[in-house]
PDB file of C-alpha atoms in Angstrom:
ATOM      1  CA  MET F 264      -5.047 -24.795 -88.962  1.00 79.00           C
ATOM      2  CA  ASP F 265      -4.555 -21.183 -87.538  1.00 92.00           C
ATOM      3  CA  GLU F 266      -1.370 -19.748 -85.828  1.00 93.00           C
ATOM      4  CA  TYR F 267      -3.404 -20.731 -82.464  1.00 92.00           C
ATOM      5  CA  GLU F 268      -3.481 -24.198 -83.059  1.00 94.00           C
ATOM      6  CA  ILE F 269       0.401 -24.390 -84.430  1.00 94.00           C
ATOM      7  CA  LEU F 270       2.091 -22.077 -81.638  1.00 95.00           C
ATOM      8  CA  VAL F 271      -0.231 -24.871 -78.818  1.00 95.00           C
ATOM      9  CA  LEU F 272       0.665 -27.983 -81.200  1.00 96.00           C
ATOM     10  CA  ILE F 273       4.843 -26.533 -80.907  1.00 96.00           C
ATOM     11  CA  LEU F 274       4.665 -25.605 -77.447  1.00 97.00           C
ATOM     12  CA  SER F 275       3.101 -29.224 -76.975  1.00 97.00           C
ATOM     13  CA  ILE F 276       5.766 -30.446 -78.164  1.00 97.00           C
ATOM     14  CA  THR F 277       9.048 -28.577 -77.124  1.00 98.00           C
ATOM     15  CA  LEU F 278       7.173 -29.622 -73.490  1.00 98.00           C
ATOM     16  CA  ALA F 279       7.105 -33.300 -74.332  1.00 98.00           C
ATOM     17  CA  ILE F 280      10.749 -33.149 -75.218  1.00 98.00           C
ATOM     18  CA  PHE F 281      11.903 -31.070 -71.858  1.00 98.00           C
ATOM     19  CA  LEU F 282       9.585 -33.764 -69.873  1.00 98.00           C
ATOM     20  CA  ALA F 283      11.434 -36.920 -71.443  1.00 98.00           C
ATOM     21  CA  LEU F 284      14.455 -35.408 -70.749  1.00 98.00           C
ATOM     22  CA  ALA F 285      14.166 -34.325 -67.195  1.00 98.00           C
ATOM     23  CA  ILE F 286      13.404 -38.032 -66.806  1.00 98.00           C
ATOM     24  CA  ALA F 287      16.394 -39.231 -68.519  1.00 98.00           C
ATOM     25  CA  LEU F 288      18.836 -36.689 -66.771  1.00 98.00           C
ATOM     26  CA  THR F 289      16.776 -37.650 -63.019  1.00 98.00           C
ATOM     27  CA  ILE F 290      17.803 -41.457 -63.658  1.00 98.00           C
ATOM     28  CA  ILE F 291      21.068 -41.003 -64.455  1.00 98.00           C
ATOM     29  CA  LEU F 292      21.462 -38.904 -61.485  1.00 97.00           C
ATOM     30  CA  ILE F 293      20.065 -41.388 -59.337  1.00 97.00           C
ATOM     31  CA  ARG F 294      21.965 -44.381 -60.514  1.00 97.00           C
ATOM     32  CA  ILE F 295      25.013 -41.422 -59.926  1.00 97.00           C
ATOM     33  CA  PHE F 296      24.246 -41.035 -56.942  1.00 96.00           C
ATOM     34  CA  ARG F 297      23.750 -44.715 -55.929  1.00 96.00           C
ATOM     35  CA  ARG F 298      27.153 -45.244 -57.601  1.00 96.00           C
ATOM     36  CA  ILE F 299      28.899 -42.350 -54.995  1.00 95.00           C
ATOM     37  CA  ASP F 300      27.296 -43.807 -52.072  1.00 94.00           C
ATOM     38  CA  SER F 301      28.679 -47.605 -52.556  1.00 94.00           C
ATOM     39  CA  ILE F 302      32.222 -45.760 -53.462  1.00 94.00           C
ATOM     40  CA  SER F 303      31.660 -43.646 -49.545  1.00 93.00           C
ATOM     41  CA  GLN F 304      30.987 -46.989 -48.131  1.00 93.00           C
ATOM     42  CA  LYS F 305      33.769 -48.785 -50.203  1.00 92.00           C
ATOM     43  CA  ALA F 306      36.358 -45.627 -48.951  1.00 90.00           C
ATOM     44  CA  GLU F 307      34.665 -46.369 -45.298  1.00 90.00           C
ATOM     45  CA  HIS F 308      34.867 -49.843 -44.771  1.00 89.00           C
ATOM     46  CA  PHE F 309      38.249 -49.652 -46.317  1.00 87.00           C
ATOM     47  CA  ALA F 310      39.064 -47.142 -43.459  1.00 84.00           C
ATOM     48  CA  ASP F 311      37.937 -49.206 -40.979  1.00 83.00           C
ATOM     49  CA  ASN F 312      40.483 -52.088 -41.834  1.00 82.00           C
ATOM     50  CA  LEU F 313      43.136 -49.685 -42.126  1.00 81.00           C
ATOM     51  CA  GLU F 314      42.693 -48.049 -38.734  1.00 83.00           C
ATOM     52  CA  GLY F 315      42.418 -51.853 -37.690  1.00 80.00           C
ATOM     53  CA  ALA F 316      45.883 -52.548 -38.926  1.00 77.00           C
ATOM     54  CA  SER F 317      47.154 -49.351 -37.782  1.00 77.00           C
ATOM     55  CA  ASP F 318      46.198 -50.389 -34.048  1.00 76.00           C
ATOM     56  CA  PHE F 319      47.444 -53.997 -35.108  1.00 74.00           C
ATOM     57  CA  PHE F 320      50.735 -52.154 -35.534  1.00 73.00           C
ATOM     58  CA  LYS F 321      50.644 -49.547 -32.775  1.00 73.00           C
ATOM     59  CA  ASN F 322      50.266 -52.323 -30.037  1.00 73.00           C
ATOM     60  CA  ALA F 323      53.322 -54.779 -31.731  1.00 70.00           C
ATOM     61  CA  SER F 324      55.522 -52.311 -32.440  1.00 71.00           C
ATOM     62  CA  ALA F 325      56.284 -52.048 -28.413  1.00 72.00           C
ATOM     63  CA  PRO F 326      57.494 -56.010 -28.323  1.00 74.00           C
ATOM     64  CA  VAL F 327      59.391 -55.469 -31.439  1.00 71.00           C
ATOM     65  CA  ALA F 328      61.373 -52.556 -30.528  1.00 71.00           C
ATOM     66  CA  ALA F 329      62.270 -54.647 -27.072  1.00 74.00           C
ATOM     67  CA  ALA F 330      63.026 -57.515 -29.265  1.00 76.00           C
ATOM     68  CA  LYS F 331      65.582 -55.540 -31.341  1.00 75.00           C
ATOM     69  CA  MET F 332      66.923 -53.799 -28.582  1.00 77.00           C
ATOM     70  CA  ILE F 333      67.429 -57.551 -26.692  1.00 81.00           C
ATOM     71  CA  SER F 334      69.025 -58.768 -29.999  1.00 81.00           C
ATOM     72  CA  ASN F 335      71.318 -55.575 -30.248  1.00 78.00           C
ATOM     73  CA  ILE F 336      73.176 -56.188 -26.460  1.00 79.00           C
ATOM     74  CA  ILE F 337      73.344 -59.747 -27.382  1.00 81.00           C
ATOM     75  CA  GLU F 338      75.367 -58.657 -30.731  1.00 78.00           C
ATOM     76  CA  TRP F 339      77.170 -56.338 -28.395  1.00 76.00           C
ATOM     77  CA  ALA F 340      78.128 -58.736 -25.526  1.00 76.00           C
ATOM     78  CA  ARG F 341      79.619 -61.509 -28.504  1.00 77.00           C
ATOM     79  CA  LYS F 342      81.722 -58.920 -30.075  1.00 76.00           C
ATOM     80  CA  PRO F 343      85.067 -59.556 -28.602  1.00 72.00           C
ATOM     81  CA  ASN F 344      86.352 -56.282 -26.567  1.00 64.00           C
ATOM     82  CA  LYS F 345      89.177 -54.609 -28.453  1.00 61.00           C
ATOM     83  CA  ASP F 346      90.309 -52.689 -25.479  1.00 52.00           C
TER      84      ASP F 346
END
């Protein structure tokens, strides 16, 4: 074997190694991006549920406040006057 064949052999092996590493890295990155997508979808679903819950509490706060005000008026009316 002369120097040319040795150089071609070394470069071929190096290229094969880098190609295998690139394929493995691409597969790993695809898996990571899929997990990130799944996590972002779950976060979006959670945010939608949280928005629905906040709307519920916002709509329910007015009747609760009115009931508390009526309760306070009833308690005030039942207290004996100390005038």
